[in-house]
Protein backbone atom coordinates (compact mmCIF):
# COMPACT_ATOMS: atom_id res chain seq x y z
CA UNK A 1 0.00 0.00 0.00
CA UNK A 2 1.43 3.34 -0.87
CA UNK A 3 -1.36 5.80 -0.57
CA UNK A 4 -3.80 6.82 2.14
CA UNK A 5 -6.52 9.44 2.15
CA UNK A 6 -7.68 11.16 5.31
CA UNK A 7 -10.76 13.35 5.49
CA UNK A 8 -9.90 16.37 7.56
CA UNK A 9 -11.49 19.57 8.78
CA UNK A 10 -10.01 22.93 7.76
CA UNK A 11 -8.50 23.39 11.25
CA UNK A 12 -6.68 20.11 11.04
CA UNK A 13 -5.40 20.94 7.58
CA UNK A 14 -4.08 24.24 8.92
CA UNK A 15 -2.29 22.32 11.70
CA UNK A 16 -0.79 19.96 9.13
CA UNK A 17 0.38 22.82 6.99
CA UNK A 18 2.19 24.25 9.98
CA UNK A 19 3.66 20.85 10.88
CA UNK A 20 5.00 20.33 7.36
CA UNK A 21 6.15 23.96 7.04
CA UNK A 22 9.78 23.06 6.33
CA UNK A 23 8.82 20.45 3.73
CA UNK A 24 6.26 22.51 1.80
CA UNK A 25 6.48 22.43 -1.98
CA UNK A 26 6.35 25.65 -3.94
CA UNK A 27 3.46 24.53 -6.12
CA UNK A 28 -0.06 23.46 -5.14
CA UNK A 29 -2.11 21.19 -7.38
CA UNK A 30 -5.51 22.51 -8.58
CA UNK A 31 -7.87 22.69 -5.61
CA UNK A 32 -4.96 22.18 -3.23
CA UNK A 33 -4.33 23.93 0.09
CA UNK A 34 -0.75 22.79 0.37
CA UNK A 35 1.64 20.10 -0.84
CA UNK A 36 4.65 18.87 1.12
CA UNK A 37 7.31 16.25 0.62
CA UNK A 38 9.18 14.40 3.36
CA UNK A 39 11.89 11.82 2.61
CA UNK A 40 9.40 8.99 2.01
CA UNK A 41 5.99 10.64 1.72
CA UNK A 42 4.23 13.31 -0.31
CA UNK A 43 1.36 15.01 1.45
CA UNK A 44 -1.27 16.90 -0.51
CA UNK A 45 -4.20 18.64 1.20
CA UNK A 46 -7.24 19.71 -0.79
CA UNK A 47 -9.91 22.32 -0.12
CA UNK A 48 -12.46 19.50 -0.13
CA UNK A 49 -10.90 18.25 3.12
CA UNK A 50 -9.14 15.35 1.46
CA UNK A 51 -5.51 14.86 2.48
CA UNK A 52 -3.54 12.43 0.38
CA UNK A 53 -0.44 10.66 1.73
CA UNK A 54 1.63 8.99 -0.98
CA UNK A 55 4.82 6.98 -0.86
CA UNK A 56 6.38 4.21 1.19
CA UNK A 57 6.10 6.27 4.40
CA UNK A 58 2.43 7.13 3.95
CA UNK A 59 1.15 4.93 6.74
CA UNK A 60 3.61 6.26 9.34
CA UNK A 61 2.88 9.80 8.26
CA UNK A 62 -0.92 9.41 8.25
CA UNK A 63 -0.81 7.80 11.69
CA UNK A 64 0.60 11.02 13.08
CA UNK A 65 -2.88 12.44 12.44
CA UNK A 66 -5.10 9.51 13.20
CA UNK A 67 -4.54 6.97 15.94
CA UNK A 68 -5.99 4.29 13.80
CA UNK A 69 -5.74 4.39 10.07
CA UNK A 70 -8.34 2.00 8.73
CA UNK A 71 -6.79 0.16 5.88
CA UNK A 72 -9.37 -1.09 3.40
CA UNK A 73 -8.71 -4.75 2.43
CA UNK A 74 -7.80 -3.82 -1.12
CA UNK A 75 -6.18 -0.51 -0.38
CA UNK A 76 -2.98 -1.56 -2.07
CA UNK A 77 -4.78 -0.82 -5.29
CA UNK A 78 -4.18 2.85 -5.99
CA UNK A 79 -7.84 3.35 -6.81
CA UNK A 80 -9.15 2.56 -3.38
CA UNK A 81 -7.38 4.44 -0.67
CA UNK A 82 -8.80 4.19 2.80
CA UNK A 83 -11.08 7.01 3.78
CA UNK A 84 -11.70 8.26 7.26
CA UNK A 85 -14.37 10.56 8.58
CA UNK A 86 -13.45 14.08 9.63
CA UNK A 87 -12.76 14.49 13.33
CA UNK A 88 -15.80 15.73 15.21
CA UNK A 89 -18.24 14.96 12.38
CA UNK A 90 -20.88 14.02 14.98
CA UNK A 91 -21.30 17.65 16.00
CA UNK A 92 -21.15 19.17 12.51
CA UNK A 93 -24.03 20.32 10.29
CA UNK A 94 -24.57 17.27 8.13
CA UNK A 95 -26.80 15.81 5.43
CA UNK A 96 -27.38 12.16 6.29
CA UNK A 97 -29.02 9.58 4.06
CA UNK A 98 -30.42 6.13 4.57
CA UNK A 99 -32.85 3.72 2.96
CA UNK A 100 -35.52 1.26 4.08
CA UNK A 101 -37.24 -1.69 2.46
CA UNK A 102 -34.44 -3.33 0.51
CA UNK A 103 -34.83 -6.63 2.37
CA UNK A 104 -38.63 -6.63 2.49
CA UNK A 105 -40.45 -8.69 -0.13
CA UNK A 106 -43.56 -6.54 0.15
CA UNK A 107 -43.39 -2.81 -0.28
CA UNK A 108 -41.21 -0.16 -1.89
CA UNK A 109 -37.70 1.12 -1.22
CA UNK A 110 -37.77 4.47 0.51
CA UNK A 111 -34.71 6.70 0.65
CA UNK A 112 -34.38 9.87 2.69
CA UNK A 113 -31.65 12.45 2.87
CA UNK A 114 -32.03 14.87 5.77
CA UNK A 115 -30.11 17.97 6.82
CA UNK A 116 -29.45 18.48 10.52
CA UNK A 117 -27.63 21.63 11.48
CA UNK A 118 -25.43 21.35 14.52
CA UNK A 119 -27.77 23.49 16.67
CA UNK A 120 -30.52 20.91 16.18
CA UNK A 121 -28.48 17.91 17.30
CA UNK A 122 -29.28 18.14 21.06
CA UNK A 123 -33.10 18.26 20.82
CA UNK A 124 -33.17 15.55 18.18
CA UNK A 125 -31.12 13.28 20.42
CA UNK A 126 -33.35 14.23 23.34
CA UNK A 127 -36.36 13.21 21.26
CA UNK A 128 -34.85 9.75 20.84
CA UNK A 129 -33.77 10.03 17.22
CA UNK A 130 -31.65 6.96 16.60
CA UNK A 131 -31.54 4.03 14.21
CA UNK A 132 -35.05 3.19 13.09
CA UNK A 133 -34.27 -0.52 13.43
CA UNK A 134 -34.17 -0.07 17.23
CA UNK A 135 -37.59 1.61 17.38
CA UNK A 136 -41.14 0.29 17.18
CA UNK A 137 -43.37 1.50 14.35
CA UNK A 138 -45.45 3.52 16.82
CA UNK A 139 -42.38 5.27 18.19
CA UNK A 140 -41.14 5.96 14.65
CA UNK A 141 -44.45 7.54 13.66
CA UNK A 142 -44.44 9.70 16.79
CA UNK A 143 -40.87 10.91 16.26
CA UNK A 144 -41.27 11.38 12.50
CA UNK A 145 -44.28 13.64 13.02
CA UNK A 146 -42.22 15.83 15.33
CA UNK A 147 -39.20 16.16 13.08
CA UNK A 148 -40.67 16.25 9.57
CA UNK A 149 -41.41 19.97 9.62
CA UNK A 150 -38.26 20.93 11.49
CA UNK A 151 -35.67 19.07 9.44
CA UNK A 152 -35.22 19.77 5.70
CA UNK A 153 -35.35 16.47 3.88
CA UNK A 154 -36.07 14.72 0.61
CA UNK A 155 -38.00 11.47 0.40
CA UNK A 156 -37.90 9.22 -2.64
CA UNK A 157 -40.16 6.20 -2.95
CA UNK A 158 -39.30 3.53 -5.48
CA UNK A 159 -42.66 1.82 -5.90
CA UNK A 160 -42.81 -1.89 -6.56
CA UNK A 161 -43.90 -1.67 -10.19
CA UNK A 162 -41.04 0.64 -11.08
CA UNK A 163 -38.62 -1.45 -9.03
CA UNK A 164 -39.64 -4.61 -10.90
CA UNK A 165 -39.34 -2.85 -14.23
CA UNK A 166 -35.80 -1.65 -13.46
CA UNK A 167 -34.83 -5.02 -12.04
CA UNK A 168 -36.09 -6.83 -15.15
CA UNK A 169 -34.08 -4.42 -17.28
CA UNK A 170 -30.97 -5.64 -15.46
CA UNK A 171 -30.45 -2.95 -12.85
CA UNK A 172 -29.03 -4.16 -9.54
CA UNK A 173 -30.55 -3.12 -6.26
CA UNK A 174 -27.21 -1.49 -5.42
CA UNK A 175 -27.47 0.76 -8.44
CA UNK A 176 -31.06 1.69 -7.66
CA UNK A 177 -30.01 2.67 -4.17
CA UNK A 178 -27.03 4.69 -5.40
CA UNK A 179 -29.24 6.63 -7.83
CA UNK A 180 -31.84 7.31 -5.13
CA UNK A 181 -29.32 8.44 -2.51
CA UNK A 182 -27.57 10.72 -4.98
CA UNK A 183 -30.87 12.27 -6.07
CA UNK A 184 -32.22 12.73 -2.54
CA UNK A 185 -28.97 14.41 -1.45
CA UNK A 186 -29.10 16.71 -4.47
CA UNK A 187 -32.67 17.70 -3.57
CA UNK A 188 -31.66 18.58 -0.02
CA UNK A 189 -28.66 20.59 -1.22
CA UNK A 190 -31.05 22.57 -3.44
CA UNK A 191 -33.49 23.02 -0.57
CA UNK A 192 -30.96 24.42 1.88
CA UNK A 193 -28.91 26.49 -0.61
CA UNK A 194 -27.07 28.81 -0.18
CA UNK A 195 -26.25 27.01 3.07
CA UNK A 196 -23.78 24.18 2.53
CA UNK A 197 -23.42 21.24 4.89
CA UNK A 198 -20.07 20.55 6.57
CA UNK A 199 -20.33 16.95 5.39
CA UNK A 200 -22.66 14.49 3.67
CA UNK A 201 -22.82 11.09 5.31
CA UNK A 202 -24.32 8.06 3.57
CA UNK A 203 -25.13 4.94 5.53
CA UNK A 204 -22.80 2.70 3.58
CA UNK A 205 -24.30 -0.07 1.44
CA UNK A 206 -21.42 -0.46 -1.03
CA UNK A 207 -17.79 0.57 -1.32
CA UNK A 208 -17.40 4.19 -2.35
CA UNK A 209 -15.88 3.37 -5.73
CA UNK A 210 -18.78 1.01 -6.57
CA UNK A 211 -21.22 3.73 -5.53
CA UNK A 212 -19.65 6.17 -7.98
CA UNK A 213 -19.52 3.53 -10.71
CA UNK A 214 -23.27 3.14 -10.32
CA UNK A 215 -23.67 6.88 -10.81
CA UNK A 216 -21.68 7.07 -14.04
CA UNK A 217 -23.62 8.95 -16.72
CA UNK A 218 -25.79 10.84 -14.23
CA UNK A 219 -26.19 14.55 -14.88
CA UNK A 220 -25.32 15.52 -11.34
CA UNK A 221 -23.18 13.42 -9.10
CA UNK A 222 -22.77 14.77 -5.60
CA UNK A 223 -19.21 13.96 -4.62
CA UNK A 224 -18.01 16.95 -2.70
CA UNK A 225 -18.03 16.39 1.09
CA UNK A 226 -19.49 12.88 0.72
CA UNK A 227 -18.46 10.24 3.27
CA UNK A 228 -19.59 6.67 3.73
CA UNK A 229 -19.82 4.70 6.90
CA UNK A 230 -21.58 1.59 8.06
CA UNK A 231 -23.75 2.14 11.15
CA UNK A 232 -23.72 5.83 10.22
CA UNK A 233 -26.89 6.49 12.24
CA UNK A 234 -24.67 6.14 15.30
CA UNK A 235 -22.17 8.64 13.90
CA UNK A 236 -24.50 11.52 13.11
CA UNK A 237 -28.10 12.11 14.11
CA UNK A 238 -28.86 13.28 10.53
CA UNK A 239 -28.53 9.69 9.33
CA UNK A 240 -30.74 8.51 12.20
CA UNK A 241 -33.33 11.18 11.29
CA UNK A 242 -33.15 10.05 7.64
CA UNK A 243 -33.61 6.46 8.71
CA UNK A 244 -36.68 7.35 10.80
CA UNK A 245 -38.27 9.43 8.04
CA UNK A 246 -37.59 6.66 5.50
CA UNK A 247 -39.17 4.05 7.78
CA UNK A 248 -42.13 6.34 8.47
CA UNK A 249 -42.79 6.62 4.72
CA UNK A 250 -42.29 2.88 4.34
CA UNK A 251 -44.79 2.09 7.11
CA UNK A 252 -47.38 4.44 5.62
CA UNK A 253 -46.97 2.91 2.18
CA UNK A 254 -47.13 -0.54 3.70
CA UNK A 255 -50.47 0.30 5.33
CA UNK A 256 -51.80 1.35 1.94
CA UNK A 257 -50.67 -1.97 0.48
CA UNK A 258 -52.40 -3.83 3.32
CA UNK A 259 -55.61 -1.93 2.55
CA UNK A 260 -55.29 -2.84 -1.13
CA UNK A 261 -54.63 -6.47 -0.22
CA UNK A 262 -57.57 -6.57 2.16
CA UNK A 263 -55.44 -8.06 4.94
CA UNK A 264 -52.33 -7.13 6.92
CA UNK A 265 -49.24 -7.95 4.92
CA UNK A 266 -46.08 -8.92 6.80
CA UNK A 267 -42.65 -7.31 6.63
CA UNK A 268 -39.40 -9.12 5.95
CA UNK A 269 -38.90 -12.06 3.62
CA UNK A 270 -39.73 -15.08 5.79
CA UNK A 271 -42.29 -17.88 5.62
CA UNK A 272 -45.21 -15.68 6.68
CA UNK A 273 -44.41 -13.51 3.66
CA UNK A 274 -44.68 -16.55 1.32
CA UNK A 275 -48.07 -17.34 2.82
CA UNK A 276 -49.33 -13.78 2.47
CA UNK A 277 -48.19 -13.66 -1.16
CA UNK A 278 -49.95 -16.98 -1.84
CA UNK A 279 -53.15 -15.58 -0.31
CA UNK A 280 -52.86 -12.50 -2.50
CA UNK A 281 -52.37 -14.61 -5.64
CA UNK A 282 -55.44 -16.71 -4.79
CA UNK A 283 -57.60 -13.65 -4.10
CA UNK A 284 -56.41 -11.23 -6.79
CA UNK A 285 -54.52 -13.33 -9.31
CA UNK A 286 -50.84 -13.55 -10.07
CA UNK A 287 -50.96 -10.38 -12.14
CA UNK A 288 -51.62 -8.36 -8.96
CA UNK A 289 -48.20 -9.26 -7.50
CA UNK A 290 -45.96 -6.67 -9.24
CA UNK A 291 -47.77 -3.82 -7.48
CA UNK A 292 -47.06 -5.36 -4.07
CA UNK A 293 -43.74 -7.18 -4.08
CA UNK A 294 -40.16 -7.32 -5.29
CA UNK A 295 -40.74 -10.06 -7.84
CA UNK A 296 -37.19 -11.37 -8.14
CA UNK A 297 -37.05 -12.43 -4.47
CA UNK A 298 -37.19 -16.21 -3.94
CA UNK A 299 -40.49 -15.64 -2.11
CA UNK A 300 -42.33 -15.41 -5.45
CA UNK A 301 -41.45 -18.98 -6.38
CA UNK A 302 -42.28 -20.22 -2.88
CA UNK A 303 -45.66 -18.47 -2.94
CA UNK A 304 -46.47 -19.99 -6.34
CA UNK A 305 -45.61 -23.44 -4.96
CA UNK A 306 -47.95 -22.85 -2.01
CA UNK A 307 -50.76 -21.82 -4.39
CA UNK A 308 -50.19 -24.95 -6.48
CA UNK A 309 -50.40 -27.14 -3.37
CA UNK A 310 -53.60 -25.48 -2.23
CA UNK A 311 -55.20 -25.90 -5.62
CA UNK A 312 -54.27 -29.55 -6.08
MN1 LIG B 1 -28.90 1.82 6.12
PDB file of N, CA, C and O and ligand atoms in Angstrom, residues 97-100 131 133 181 203-205 231-233 239 243, ligand 1:
ATOM      1  N   UNK A  97     -28.021  10.288   4.863  1.00  0.00           N
ATOM      2  CA  UNK A  97     -29.017   9.583   4.057  1.00  0.00           C
ATOM      3  C   UNK A  97     -29.030   8.084   4.345  1.00  0.00           C
ATOM      4  O   UNK A  97     -28.016   7.492   4.682  1.00  0.00           O
ATOM      5  N   UNK A  98     -30.228   7.543   4.250  1.00  0.00           N
ATOM      6  CA  UNK A  98     -30.423   6.128   4.570  1.00  0.00           C
ATOM      7  C   UNK A  98     -31.637   5.607   3.808  1.00  0.00           C
ATOM      8  O   UNK A  98     -32.462   6.392   3.348  1.00  0.00           O
ATOM      9  N   UNK A  99     -31.711   4.289   3.685  1.00  0.00           N
ATOM     10  CA  UNK A  99     -32.852   3.716   2.962  1.00  0.00           C
ATOM     11  C   UNK A  99     -33.507   2.602   3.765  1.00  0.00           C
ATOM     12  O   UNK A  99     -32.903   2.046   4.679  1.00  0.00           O
ATOM     13  N   UNK A 100     -34.740   2.301   3.400  1.00  0.00           N
ATOM     14  CA  UNK A 100     -35.518   1.259   4.076  1.00  0.00           C
ATOM     15  C   UNK A 100     -36.227   0.427   3.019  1.00  0.00           C
ATOM     16  O   UNK A 100     -36.607   0.937   1.970  1.00  0.00           O
ATOM     17  N   UNK A 131     -31.260   4.953  15.312  1.00  0.00           N
ATOM     18  CA  UNK A 131     -31.536   4.033  14.210  1.00  0.00           C
ATOM     19  C   UNK A 131     -32.961   3.509  14.253  1.00  0.00           C
ATOM     20  O   UNK A 131     -33.419   3.012  15.293  1.00  0.00           O
ATOM     21  N   UNK A 133     -34.161   0.922  13.178  1.00  0.00           N
ATOM     22  CA  UNK A 133     -34.267  -0.517  13.431  1.00  0.00           C
ATOM     23  C   UNK A 133     -34.458  -0.809  14.919  1.00  0.00           C
ATOM     24  O   UNK A 133     -34.955  -1.868  15.294  1.00  0.00           O
ATOM     25  N   UNK A 181     -30.072   7.658  -3.508  1.00  0.00           N
ATOM     26  CA  UNK A 181     -29.321   8.442  -2.512  1.00  0.00           C
ATOM     27  C   UNK A 181     -28.789   9.728  -3.142  1.00  0.00           C
ATOM     28  O   UNK A 181     -28.940  10.814  -2.591  1.00  0.00           O
ATOM     29  N   UNK A 203     -25.234   6.234   4.847  1.00  0.00           N
ATOM     30  CA  UNK A 203     -25.128   4.943   5.526  1.00  0.00           C
ATOM     31  C   UNK A 203     -24.679   3.937   4.462  1.00  0.00           C
ATOM     32  O   UNK A 203     -25.392   3.671   3.501  1.00  0.00           O
ATOM     33  N   UNK A 204     -23.496   3.416   4.660  1.00  0.00           N
ATOM     34  CA  UNK A 204     -22.804   2.696   3.579  1.00  0.00           C
ATOM     35  C   UNK A 204     -23.476   1.376   3.203  1.00  0.00           C
ATOM     36  O   UNK A 204     -23.717   0.526   4.045  1.00  0.00           O
ATOM     37  N   UNK A 205     -23.769   1.212   1.920  1.00  0.00           N
ATOM     38  CA  UNK A 205     -24.297  -0.070   1.439  1.00  0.00           C
ATOM     39  C   UNK A 205     -23.391  -0.687   0.393  1.00  0.00           C
ATOM     40  O   UNK A 205     -23.550  -1.850   0.043  1.00  0.00           O
ATOM     41  N   UNK A 231     -23.188   1.700   9.861  1.00  0.00           N
ATOM     42  CA  UNK A 231     -23.747   2.137  11.155  1.00  0.00           C
ATOM     43  C   UNK A 231     -23.655   3.657  11.317  1.00  0.00           C
ATOM     44  O   UNK A 231     -23.412   4.176  12.408  1.00  0.00           O
ATOM     45  N   UNK A 232     -23.888   4.371  10.219  1.00  0.00           N
ATOM     46  CA  UNK A 232     -23.719   5.832  10.225  1.00  0.00           C
ATOM     47  C   UNK A 232     -24.745   6.533  11.112  1.00  0.00           C
ATOM     48  O   UNK A 232     -24.516   7.651  11.555  1.00  0.00           O
ATOM     49  N   UNK A 233     -25.868   5.860  11.379  1.00  0.00           N
ATOM     50  CA  UNK A 233     -26.888   6.491  12.240  1.00  0.00           C
ATOM     51  C   UNK A 233     -26.341   6.703  13.652  1.00  0.00           C
ATOM     52  O   UNK A 233     -26.832   7.553  14.382  1.00  0.00           O
ATOM     53  N   UNK A 239     -28.285  10.993   9.952  1.00  0.00           N
ATOM     54  CA  UNK A 239     -28.533   9.688   9.328  1.00  0.00           C
ATOM     55  C   UNK A 239     -29.670   8.974  10.077  1.00  0.00           C
ATOM     56  O   UNK A 239     -30.539   8.347   9.461  1.00  0.00           O
ATOM     57  N   UNK A 243     -33.148   7.833   8.578  1.00  0.00           N
ATOM     58  CA  UNK A 243     -33.609   6.457   8.707  1.00  0.00           C
ATOM     59  C   UNK A 243     -35.037   6.406   9.274  1.00  0.00           C
ATOM     60  O   UNK A 243     -35.869   5.608   8.839  1.00  0.00           O
TER      61      UNK A 243
HETATM   62 MN1  LIG B   1     -28.902   1.825   6.118  1.00  0.00          MN
END
